[in-house]
Coordinates of C-alpha atoms and ligand atoms in Angstrom, one line a residue:
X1 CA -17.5 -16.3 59.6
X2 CA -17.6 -13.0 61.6
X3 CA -17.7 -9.9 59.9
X4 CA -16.9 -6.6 61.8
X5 CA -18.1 -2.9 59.6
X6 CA -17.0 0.2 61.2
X7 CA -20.0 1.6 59.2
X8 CA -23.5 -0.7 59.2
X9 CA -24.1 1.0 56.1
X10 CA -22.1 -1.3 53.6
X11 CA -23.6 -4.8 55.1
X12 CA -25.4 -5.2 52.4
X13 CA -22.2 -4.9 49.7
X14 CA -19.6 -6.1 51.8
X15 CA -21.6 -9.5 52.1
X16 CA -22.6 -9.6 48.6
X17 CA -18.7 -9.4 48.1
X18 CA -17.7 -11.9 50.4
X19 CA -20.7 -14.2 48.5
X20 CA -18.1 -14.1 45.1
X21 CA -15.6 -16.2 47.2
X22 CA -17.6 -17.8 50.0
X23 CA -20.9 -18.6 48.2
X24 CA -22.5 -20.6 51.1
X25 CA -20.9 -19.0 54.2
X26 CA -22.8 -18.4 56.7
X27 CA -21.9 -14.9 57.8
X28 CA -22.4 -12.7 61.4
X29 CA -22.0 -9.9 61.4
X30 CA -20.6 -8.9 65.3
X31 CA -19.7 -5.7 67.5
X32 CA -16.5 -6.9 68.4
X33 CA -13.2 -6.2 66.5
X34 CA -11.0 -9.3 67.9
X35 CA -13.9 -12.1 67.3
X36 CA -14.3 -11.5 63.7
X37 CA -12.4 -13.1 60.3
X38 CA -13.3 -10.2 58.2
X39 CA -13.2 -6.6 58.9
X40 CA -13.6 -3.4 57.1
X41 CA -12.9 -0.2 59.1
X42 CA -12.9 3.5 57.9
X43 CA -11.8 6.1 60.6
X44 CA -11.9 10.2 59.8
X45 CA -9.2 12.2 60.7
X46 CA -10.1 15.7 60.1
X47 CA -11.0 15.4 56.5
X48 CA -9.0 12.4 55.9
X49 CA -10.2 9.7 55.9
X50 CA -8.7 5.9 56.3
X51 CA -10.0 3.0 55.4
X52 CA -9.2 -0.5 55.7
X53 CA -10.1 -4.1 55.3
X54 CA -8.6 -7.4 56.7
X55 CA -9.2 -10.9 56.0
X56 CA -8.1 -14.4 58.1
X57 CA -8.7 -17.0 55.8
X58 CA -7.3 -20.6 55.3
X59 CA -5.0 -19.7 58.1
X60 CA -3.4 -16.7 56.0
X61 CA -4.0 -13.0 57.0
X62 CA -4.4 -10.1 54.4
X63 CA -4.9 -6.4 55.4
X64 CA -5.0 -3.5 53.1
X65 CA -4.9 0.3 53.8
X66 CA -5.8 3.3 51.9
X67 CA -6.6 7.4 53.1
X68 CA -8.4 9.7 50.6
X69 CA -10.2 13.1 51.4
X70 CA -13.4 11.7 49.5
X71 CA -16.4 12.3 51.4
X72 CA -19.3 10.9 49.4
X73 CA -20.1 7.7 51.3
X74 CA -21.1 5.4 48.2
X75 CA -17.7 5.5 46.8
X76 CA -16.3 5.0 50.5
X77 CA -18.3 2.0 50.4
X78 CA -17.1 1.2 47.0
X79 CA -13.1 1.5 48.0
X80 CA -13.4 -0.4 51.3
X81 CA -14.9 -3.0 49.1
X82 CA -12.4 -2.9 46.5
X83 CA -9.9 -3.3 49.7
X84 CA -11.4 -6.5 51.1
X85 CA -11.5 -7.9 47.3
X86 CA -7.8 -7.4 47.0
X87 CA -7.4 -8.9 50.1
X88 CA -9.6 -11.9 48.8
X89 CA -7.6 -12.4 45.6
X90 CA -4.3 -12.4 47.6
X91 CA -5.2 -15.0 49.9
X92 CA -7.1 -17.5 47.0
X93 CA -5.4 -16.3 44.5
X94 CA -9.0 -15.9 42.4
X95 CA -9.5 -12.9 40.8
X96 CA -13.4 -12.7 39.1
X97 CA -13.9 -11.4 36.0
X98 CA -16.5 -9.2 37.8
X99 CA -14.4 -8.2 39.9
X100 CA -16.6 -6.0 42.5
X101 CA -19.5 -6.1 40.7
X102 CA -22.3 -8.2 41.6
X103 CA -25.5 -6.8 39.9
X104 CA -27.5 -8.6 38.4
X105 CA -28.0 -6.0 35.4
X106 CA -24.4 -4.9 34.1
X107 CA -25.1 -3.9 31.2
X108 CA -27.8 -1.6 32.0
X109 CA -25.0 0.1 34.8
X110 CA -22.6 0.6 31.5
X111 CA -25.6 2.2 29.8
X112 CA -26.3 4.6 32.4
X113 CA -22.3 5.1 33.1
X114 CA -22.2 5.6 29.8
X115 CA -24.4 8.5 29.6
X116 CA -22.8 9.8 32.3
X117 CA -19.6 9.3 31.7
X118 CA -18.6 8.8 27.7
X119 CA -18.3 5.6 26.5
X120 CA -14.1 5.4 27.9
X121 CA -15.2 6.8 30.6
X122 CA -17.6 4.2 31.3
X123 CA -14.9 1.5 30.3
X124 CA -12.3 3.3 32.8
X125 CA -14.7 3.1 35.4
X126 CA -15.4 -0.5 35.2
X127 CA -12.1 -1.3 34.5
X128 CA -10.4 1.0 37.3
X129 CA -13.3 1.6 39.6
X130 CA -15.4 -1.7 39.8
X131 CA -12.2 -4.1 38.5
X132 CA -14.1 -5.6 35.4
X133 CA -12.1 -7.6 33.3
X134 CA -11.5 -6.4 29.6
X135 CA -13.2 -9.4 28.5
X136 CA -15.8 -8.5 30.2
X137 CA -16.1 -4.8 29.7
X138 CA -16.1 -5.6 25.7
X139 CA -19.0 -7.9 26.0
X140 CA -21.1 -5.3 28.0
X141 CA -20.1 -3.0 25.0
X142 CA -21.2 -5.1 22.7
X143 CA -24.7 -6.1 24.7
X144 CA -25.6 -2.6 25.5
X145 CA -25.4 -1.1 21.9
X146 CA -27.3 -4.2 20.8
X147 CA -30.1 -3.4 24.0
X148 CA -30.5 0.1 22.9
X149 CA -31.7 -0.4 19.4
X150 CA -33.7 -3.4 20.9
X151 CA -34.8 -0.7 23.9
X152 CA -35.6 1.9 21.3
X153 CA -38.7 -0.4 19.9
X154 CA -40.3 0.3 23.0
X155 CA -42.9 3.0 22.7
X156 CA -45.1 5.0 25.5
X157 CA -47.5 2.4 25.7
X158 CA -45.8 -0.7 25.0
X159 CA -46.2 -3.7 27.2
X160 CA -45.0 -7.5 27.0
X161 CA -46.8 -10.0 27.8
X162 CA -45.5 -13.4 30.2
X163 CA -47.6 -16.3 31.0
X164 CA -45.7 -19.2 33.2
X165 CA -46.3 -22.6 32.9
X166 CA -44.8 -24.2 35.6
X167 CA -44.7 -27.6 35.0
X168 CA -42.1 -30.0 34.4
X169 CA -41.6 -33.6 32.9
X170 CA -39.2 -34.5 35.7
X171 CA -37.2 -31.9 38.1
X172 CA -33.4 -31.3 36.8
X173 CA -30.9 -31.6 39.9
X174 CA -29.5 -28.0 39.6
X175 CA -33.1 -26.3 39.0
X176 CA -34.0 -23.8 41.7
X177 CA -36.9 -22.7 39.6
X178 CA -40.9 -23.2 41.1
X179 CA -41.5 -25.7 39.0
X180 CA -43.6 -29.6 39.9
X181 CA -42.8 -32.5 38.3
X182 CA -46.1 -33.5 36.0
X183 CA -45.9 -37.3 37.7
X184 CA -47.1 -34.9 41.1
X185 CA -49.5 -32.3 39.4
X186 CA -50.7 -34.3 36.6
X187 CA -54.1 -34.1 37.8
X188 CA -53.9 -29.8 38.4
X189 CA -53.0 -29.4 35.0
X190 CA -56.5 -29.2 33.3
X191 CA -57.6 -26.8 36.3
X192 CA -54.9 -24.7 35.9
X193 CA -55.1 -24.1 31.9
X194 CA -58.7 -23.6 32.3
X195 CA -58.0 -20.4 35.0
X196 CA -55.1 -19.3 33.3
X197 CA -57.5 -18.9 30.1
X198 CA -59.1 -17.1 32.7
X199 CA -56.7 -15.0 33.9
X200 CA -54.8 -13.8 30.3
X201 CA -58.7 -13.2 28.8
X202 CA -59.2 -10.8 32.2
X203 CA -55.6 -9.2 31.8
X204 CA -56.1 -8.5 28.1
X205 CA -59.7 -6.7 29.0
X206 CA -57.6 -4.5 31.3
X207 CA -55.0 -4.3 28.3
X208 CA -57.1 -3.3 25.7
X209 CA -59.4 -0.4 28.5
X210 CA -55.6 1.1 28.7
X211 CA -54.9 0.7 25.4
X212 CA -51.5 -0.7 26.1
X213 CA -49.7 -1.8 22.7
X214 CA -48.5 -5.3 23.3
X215 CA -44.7 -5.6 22.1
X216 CA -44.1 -9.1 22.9
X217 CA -45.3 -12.6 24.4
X218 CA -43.5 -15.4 25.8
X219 CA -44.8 -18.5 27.1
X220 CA -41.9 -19.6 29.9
X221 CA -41.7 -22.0 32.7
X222 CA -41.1 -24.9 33.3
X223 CA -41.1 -26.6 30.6
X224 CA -44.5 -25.4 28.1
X225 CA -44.7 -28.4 26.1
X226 CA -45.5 -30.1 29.2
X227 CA -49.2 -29.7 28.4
X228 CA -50.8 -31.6 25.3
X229 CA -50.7 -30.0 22.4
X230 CA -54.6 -29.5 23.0
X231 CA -54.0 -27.6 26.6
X232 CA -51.0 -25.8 24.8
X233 CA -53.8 -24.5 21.7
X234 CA -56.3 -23.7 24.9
X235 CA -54.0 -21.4 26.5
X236 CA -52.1 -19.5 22.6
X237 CA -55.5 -19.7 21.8
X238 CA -56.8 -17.5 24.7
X239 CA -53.9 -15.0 24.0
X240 CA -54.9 -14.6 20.6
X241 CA -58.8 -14.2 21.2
X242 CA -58.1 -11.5 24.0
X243 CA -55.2 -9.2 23.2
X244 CA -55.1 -6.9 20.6
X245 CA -52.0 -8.5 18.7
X246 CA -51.4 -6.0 15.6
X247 CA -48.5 -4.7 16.3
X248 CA -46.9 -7.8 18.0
X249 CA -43.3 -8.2 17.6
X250 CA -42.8 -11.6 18.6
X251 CA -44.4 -14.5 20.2
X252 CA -42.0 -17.2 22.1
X253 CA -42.9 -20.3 23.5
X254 CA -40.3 -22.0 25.5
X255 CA -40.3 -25.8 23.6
X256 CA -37.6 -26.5 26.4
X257 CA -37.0 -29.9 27.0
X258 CA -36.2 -32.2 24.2
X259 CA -38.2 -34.9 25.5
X260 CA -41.2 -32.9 25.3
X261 CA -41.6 -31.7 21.3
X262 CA -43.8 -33.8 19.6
X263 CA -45.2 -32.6 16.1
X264 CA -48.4 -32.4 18.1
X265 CA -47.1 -30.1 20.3
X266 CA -45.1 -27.9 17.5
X267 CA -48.5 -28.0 15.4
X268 CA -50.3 -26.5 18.3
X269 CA -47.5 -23.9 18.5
X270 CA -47.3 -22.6 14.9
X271 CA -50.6 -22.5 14.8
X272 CA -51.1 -20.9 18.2
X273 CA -49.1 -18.4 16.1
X274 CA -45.2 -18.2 17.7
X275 CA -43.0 -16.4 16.0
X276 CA -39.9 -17.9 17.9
X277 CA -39.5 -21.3 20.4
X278 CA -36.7 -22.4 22.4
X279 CA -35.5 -26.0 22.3
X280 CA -33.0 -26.4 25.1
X281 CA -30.3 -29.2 25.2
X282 CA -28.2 -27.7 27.9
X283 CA -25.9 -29.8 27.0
X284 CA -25.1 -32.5 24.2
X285 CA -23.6 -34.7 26.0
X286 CA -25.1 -37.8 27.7
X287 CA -23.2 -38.7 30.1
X288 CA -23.2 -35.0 31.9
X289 CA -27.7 -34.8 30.7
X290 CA -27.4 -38.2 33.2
X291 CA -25.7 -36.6 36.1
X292 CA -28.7 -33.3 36.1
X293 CA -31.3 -35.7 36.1
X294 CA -32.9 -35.0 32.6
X295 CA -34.9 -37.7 31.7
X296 CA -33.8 -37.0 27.6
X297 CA -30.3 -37.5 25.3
X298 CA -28.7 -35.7 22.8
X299 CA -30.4 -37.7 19.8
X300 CA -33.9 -36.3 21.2
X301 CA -32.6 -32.5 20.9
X302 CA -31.3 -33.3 17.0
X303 CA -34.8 -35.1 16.7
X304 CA -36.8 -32.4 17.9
X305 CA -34.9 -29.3 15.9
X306 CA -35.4 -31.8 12.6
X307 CA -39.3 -31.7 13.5
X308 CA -39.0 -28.4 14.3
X309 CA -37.1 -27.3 10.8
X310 CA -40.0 -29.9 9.2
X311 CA -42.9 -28.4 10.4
X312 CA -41.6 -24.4 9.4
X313 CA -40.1 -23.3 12.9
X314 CA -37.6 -20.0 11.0
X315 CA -36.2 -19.0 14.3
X316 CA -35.1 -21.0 17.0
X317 CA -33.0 -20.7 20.0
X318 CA -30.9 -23.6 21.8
X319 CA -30.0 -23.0 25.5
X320 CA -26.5 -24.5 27.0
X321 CA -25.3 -24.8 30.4
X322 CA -21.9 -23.7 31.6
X323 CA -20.2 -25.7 34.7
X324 CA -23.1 -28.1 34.8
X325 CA -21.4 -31.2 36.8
X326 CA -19.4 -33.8 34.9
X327 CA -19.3 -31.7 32.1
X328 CA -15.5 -30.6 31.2
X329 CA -13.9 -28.3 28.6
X330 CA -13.9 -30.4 26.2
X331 CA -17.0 -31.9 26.5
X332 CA -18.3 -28.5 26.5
X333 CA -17.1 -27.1 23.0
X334 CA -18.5 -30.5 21.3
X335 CA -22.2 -29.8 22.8
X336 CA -21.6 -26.4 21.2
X337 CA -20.3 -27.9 18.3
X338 CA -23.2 -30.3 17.5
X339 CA -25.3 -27.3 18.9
X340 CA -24.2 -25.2 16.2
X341 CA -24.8 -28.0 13.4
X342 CA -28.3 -27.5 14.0
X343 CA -28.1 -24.0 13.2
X344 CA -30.2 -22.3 16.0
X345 CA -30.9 -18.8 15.0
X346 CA -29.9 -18.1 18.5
X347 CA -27.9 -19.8 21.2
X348 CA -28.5 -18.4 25.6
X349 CA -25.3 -19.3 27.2
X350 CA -25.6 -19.7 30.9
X351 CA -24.2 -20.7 33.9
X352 CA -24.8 -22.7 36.6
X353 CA -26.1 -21.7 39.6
X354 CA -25.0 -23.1 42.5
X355 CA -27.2 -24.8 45.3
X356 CA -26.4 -25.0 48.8
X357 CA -24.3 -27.7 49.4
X358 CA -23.1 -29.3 53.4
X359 CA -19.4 -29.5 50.7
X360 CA -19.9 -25.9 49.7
X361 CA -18.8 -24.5 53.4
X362 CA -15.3 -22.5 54.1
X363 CA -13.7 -25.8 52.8
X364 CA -14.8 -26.2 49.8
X365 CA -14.3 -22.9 48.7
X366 CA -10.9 -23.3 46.5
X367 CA -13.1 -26.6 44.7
X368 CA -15.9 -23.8 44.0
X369 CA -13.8 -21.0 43.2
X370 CA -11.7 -23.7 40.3
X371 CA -15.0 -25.0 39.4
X372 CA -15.6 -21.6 38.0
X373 CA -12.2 -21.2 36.5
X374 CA -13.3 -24.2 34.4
X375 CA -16.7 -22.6 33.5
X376 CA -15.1 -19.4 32.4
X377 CA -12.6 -21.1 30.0
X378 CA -15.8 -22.9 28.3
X379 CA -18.1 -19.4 28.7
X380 CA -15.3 -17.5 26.8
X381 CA -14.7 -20.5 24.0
X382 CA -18.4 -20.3 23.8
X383 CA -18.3 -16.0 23.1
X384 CA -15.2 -16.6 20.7
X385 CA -17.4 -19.9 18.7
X386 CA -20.2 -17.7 18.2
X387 CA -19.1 -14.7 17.2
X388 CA -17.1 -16.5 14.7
X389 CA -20.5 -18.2 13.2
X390 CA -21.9 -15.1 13.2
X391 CA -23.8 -15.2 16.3
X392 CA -23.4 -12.1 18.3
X393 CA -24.4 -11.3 22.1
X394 CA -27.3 -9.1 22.6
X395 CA -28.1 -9.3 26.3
X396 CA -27.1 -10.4 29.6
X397 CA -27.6 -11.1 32.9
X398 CA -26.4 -12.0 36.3
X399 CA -27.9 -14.2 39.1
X400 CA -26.6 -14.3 42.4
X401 CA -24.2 -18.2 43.1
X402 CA -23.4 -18.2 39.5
X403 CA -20.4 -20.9 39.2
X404 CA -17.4 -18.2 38.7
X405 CA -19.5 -15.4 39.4
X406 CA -19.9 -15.2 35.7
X407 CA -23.3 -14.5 33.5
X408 CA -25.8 -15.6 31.3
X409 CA -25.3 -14.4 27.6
X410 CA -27.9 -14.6 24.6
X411 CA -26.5 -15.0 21.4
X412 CA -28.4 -13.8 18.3
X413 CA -27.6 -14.1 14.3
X414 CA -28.8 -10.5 13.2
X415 CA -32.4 -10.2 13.4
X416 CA -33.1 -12.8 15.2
X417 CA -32.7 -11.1 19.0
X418 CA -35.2 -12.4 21.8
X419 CA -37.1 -8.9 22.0
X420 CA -38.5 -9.8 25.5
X421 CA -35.8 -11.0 26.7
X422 CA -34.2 -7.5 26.7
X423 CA -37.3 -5.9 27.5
X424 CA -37.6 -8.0 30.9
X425 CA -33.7 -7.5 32.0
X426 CA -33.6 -4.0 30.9
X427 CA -36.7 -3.1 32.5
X428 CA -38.0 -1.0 29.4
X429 CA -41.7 -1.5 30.2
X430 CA -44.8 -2.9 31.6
X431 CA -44.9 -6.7 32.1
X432 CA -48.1 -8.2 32.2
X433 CA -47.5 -11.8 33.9
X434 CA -50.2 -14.5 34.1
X435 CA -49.8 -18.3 35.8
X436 CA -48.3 -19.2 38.8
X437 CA -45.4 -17.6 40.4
X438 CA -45.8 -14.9 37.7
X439 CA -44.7 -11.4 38.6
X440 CA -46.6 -8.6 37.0
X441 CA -44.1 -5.6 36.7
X442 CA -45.7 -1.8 36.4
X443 CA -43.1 0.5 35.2
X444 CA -43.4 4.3 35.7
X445 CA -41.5 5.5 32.6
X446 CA -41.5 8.7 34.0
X447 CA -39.4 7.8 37.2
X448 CA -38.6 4.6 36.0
X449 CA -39.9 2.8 39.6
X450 CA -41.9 -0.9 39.5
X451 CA -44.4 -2.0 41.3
X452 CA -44.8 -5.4 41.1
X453 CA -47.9 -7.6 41.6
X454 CA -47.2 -11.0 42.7
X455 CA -49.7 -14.2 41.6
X456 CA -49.4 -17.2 44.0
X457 CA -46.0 -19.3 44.2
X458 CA -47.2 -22.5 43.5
X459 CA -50.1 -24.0 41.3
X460 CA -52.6 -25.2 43.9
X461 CA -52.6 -21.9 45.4
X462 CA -52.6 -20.5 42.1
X463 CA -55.7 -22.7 41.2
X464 CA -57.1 -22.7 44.9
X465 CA -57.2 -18.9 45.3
X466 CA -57.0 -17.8 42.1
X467 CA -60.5 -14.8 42.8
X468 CA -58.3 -13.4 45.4
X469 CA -55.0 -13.4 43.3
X470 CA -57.5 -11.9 40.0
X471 CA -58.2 -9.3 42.3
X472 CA -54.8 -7.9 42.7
X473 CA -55.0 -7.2 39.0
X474 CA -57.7 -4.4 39.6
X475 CA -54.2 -2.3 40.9
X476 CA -53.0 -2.0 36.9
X477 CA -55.3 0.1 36.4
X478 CA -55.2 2.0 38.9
X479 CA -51.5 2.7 38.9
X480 CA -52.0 3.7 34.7
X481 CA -54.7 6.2 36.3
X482 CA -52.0 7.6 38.6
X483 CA -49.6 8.1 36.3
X484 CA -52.6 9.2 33.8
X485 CA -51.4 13.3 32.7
X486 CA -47.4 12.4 33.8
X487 CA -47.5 10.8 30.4
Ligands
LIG1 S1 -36.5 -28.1 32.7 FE1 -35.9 -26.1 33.6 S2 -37.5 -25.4 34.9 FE2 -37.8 -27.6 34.6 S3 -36.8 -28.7 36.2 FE3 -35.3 -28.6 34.6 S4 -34.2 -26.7 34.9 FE4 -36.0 -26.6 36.2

């Protein structure tokens, strides 16, 4: 589709807008008025100023007008934006609980709004201004108070730790995550435990010259508990021998796929000494694990939270899909159901993310656009479920092609809150990242700015250039030197 902007300046937000309807359009953005489907104008007048967007979609026009004497060009962009959305909703009668807002972070942006504004006035804003739900605007509430006390842990000098294993049993069909399938890097797997040994004893030397006070760890991926439980001891075992752990908070290791806890595994993670694991169904039903290409059933996820109950796990969290393909409403609140049986200490509620489809074009926009009607029926039954068990949301995020333009929620009983999972959305502090396709993030807390260091993508560059990649490390310490008398 052709897209014509009076001002170049909104590209950026006027596509991300379009992106809530038209996922996997392929937009241009052209010179000329006549040749394009989508155009957002704004002409001054003296000090008026008018702006106005048009859409020709499904062979139905909308056009929208509005003048103002604002001048600030932000909330210009923000209007003409609003415009085109209105326009959007008209024509495919969609409205997203979003509504303009496609950040990944919300709830920091009611934070900050909330400073700024009160906390109604940050509500009226989101409500009037960026055309947020209510819904919506009471779960960002809810996550940002429970952030702040979460954020508040975070001293000076705190840090959290991340090291990525990126290996997976068997590659699900909506995963757009770096991750190989063991039955290809079977053989890379020893090689790369031994580096990343390697890399977290060479990071924690850096940690402790700095003195950095390490908040958190969590062992993501992939899937973790594809190593052995001997490979899985190597690398916990490295964290503990190098970091100075004494005023760790918590230690996660992602457990993630069913099919991969064995009491071999969960011994080398309680002794490694985790705090809190992740055991992640997605969904409880078969017939929908079948159609994502998960290689496990829902009998293997009661098995492994028994084992996991056995063997002294205290705090657990269970991860669900929304939208995931086959799966319906109904099939939905019964995996949350049998979820909640095994009472998880916490439950992450996400949503699919869409992948580019050839079906996902112009056409099968209004199949896209229901397909997230769907998922927000099941991500609101899941909200009302939980917080009627006692299970309350305590952070969030957004990705961009999220069925429904919807969000990702963790669920928490009291007390039990995924500390690093706040810390690495809200941007609080320093991450330290080891492994493959880990992203080390430096936070200035003065100015608040990251600089990130990346490590090599996939694991045989990882493991093939892994002096090179060590080498980028030597910049934490010189960005702590820099900021050395700021803080
Ligand atoms: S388990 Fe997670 S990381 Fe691995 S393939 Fe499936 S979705 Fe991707």
């Amino acid at each position: 589709m052709n897209i014509y902007l009076s001002e170049s300046q909104f590209k950026y937000e006027i596509e991300k807008l379009c992106r809530i309807f038209l996922p996997f359009e392929k937009f241009s953005f052209v010179a000329d008025e006549k040749s394009a489907q989508i155009l957002c104008i704004l002409k001054r007048t003296g000090r008026k100023v008018t702006l106005s967007a048009e859409l020709s979609l499904f062979s139905e026009h909308a056009a929208l007008k509005e003048s103002t004497e604002e001048t600030n060009l932000k909330e210009l962009e923000r209007r003409t934006a609003a415009l085109l959305y209105r326009c959007f909703e008209k024509i495919t009668g969609y409205r997203s609980p979003w509504g303009i807002l496609t950040g990944v972070r919300p709830a920091k942006l009611f934070a900050s709004q909330c400073k700024i504004l009160g906390d109604d006035g940050a509500r009226r804003y989101f409500r009037e201004r960026l055309l947020v739900s209510q819904s919506k605007i009471d779960l960002l509430n809810t996550t940002a108070n429970s952030e702040k006390a979460i954020i508040d842990l975070s001293k000076k000098r705190s840090v959290s730790v991340y090291i990525g294993i990126p290996f997976c049993p068997s590659r699900c069909s909506y995963c757009s995550f770096v991750s190989h399938s063991v039955e290809h890097a079977k053989k890379l797997i020893p090689k790369y435990v031994a580096l990343l040994c390697r890399e977290i004893e060479e990071t924690a030397e850096i940690a402790k010259k700095l003195d950095l006070q390490i908040e958190t760890v969590y062992i993501g991926g992939g899937t973790p508990t594809t190593l052995s439980g001997e490979q899985l001891s190597a690398v916990m075992g490295a964290v503990n021998a190098h970091f100075k752990l004494q005023n760790l908070r918590e230690f996660t290791v992602e457990a993630g796929r069913p099919d991969t806890v064995t009491e071999e595994r969960l011994l080398s993670i309680l002794q490694g000494g985790a705090t809190r694991i992740s055991i992640n169904p997605q969904t409880m039903n078969d017939r929908v694990l079948r159609a994502v290409g998960r290689r496990h059933a829902a009998k293997d996820t009661v098995k492994a939270m028994q084992l996991a109950r056995r063997l002294g796990f205290s705090n657990i969290n269970m991860d669900l899909i929304a939208g995931l393909p086959e799966d319906t409403i109904e099939s939905f609140q019964q995996s949350l159901e049998e979820v909640l049986k095994l009472s998880p200490e916490s439950v992450t509620v996400h949503t699919l993310c869409l992948k580019r489809s050839a079906k996902l074009s112009v056409d099968g926009c209004r199949e896209v656009l229901k397909q997230g009607e769907e998922a927000e029926k099941m991500v609101d039954h899941a909200k009302n479920t939980l917080i009627e068990a006692g299970i309350f949301p305590y952070y969030m995020y957004r990705q961009s092609k999220m069925v429904g333009n919807l969000e990702n929620v963790g669920y928490a009983k009291p007390g039990f809150e995924g500390l690093y999972n706040v810390y690495i959305m809200d941007e609080t502090h320093t991450i330290l990242a080891c492994g493959a396709s880990a992203v080390t993030k430096l936070k200035d807390p003065i100015s608040g700015a990251i600089e990130r260091i990346y490590n090599f993508k996939y694991p045989y560059e990882y493991c093939n250039r892994f002096e090179e990649q060590l080498k980028r490390k030597e910049r934490i310490e010189k960005f702590y030197a820099e900021l050395h008398g700021r803080y």
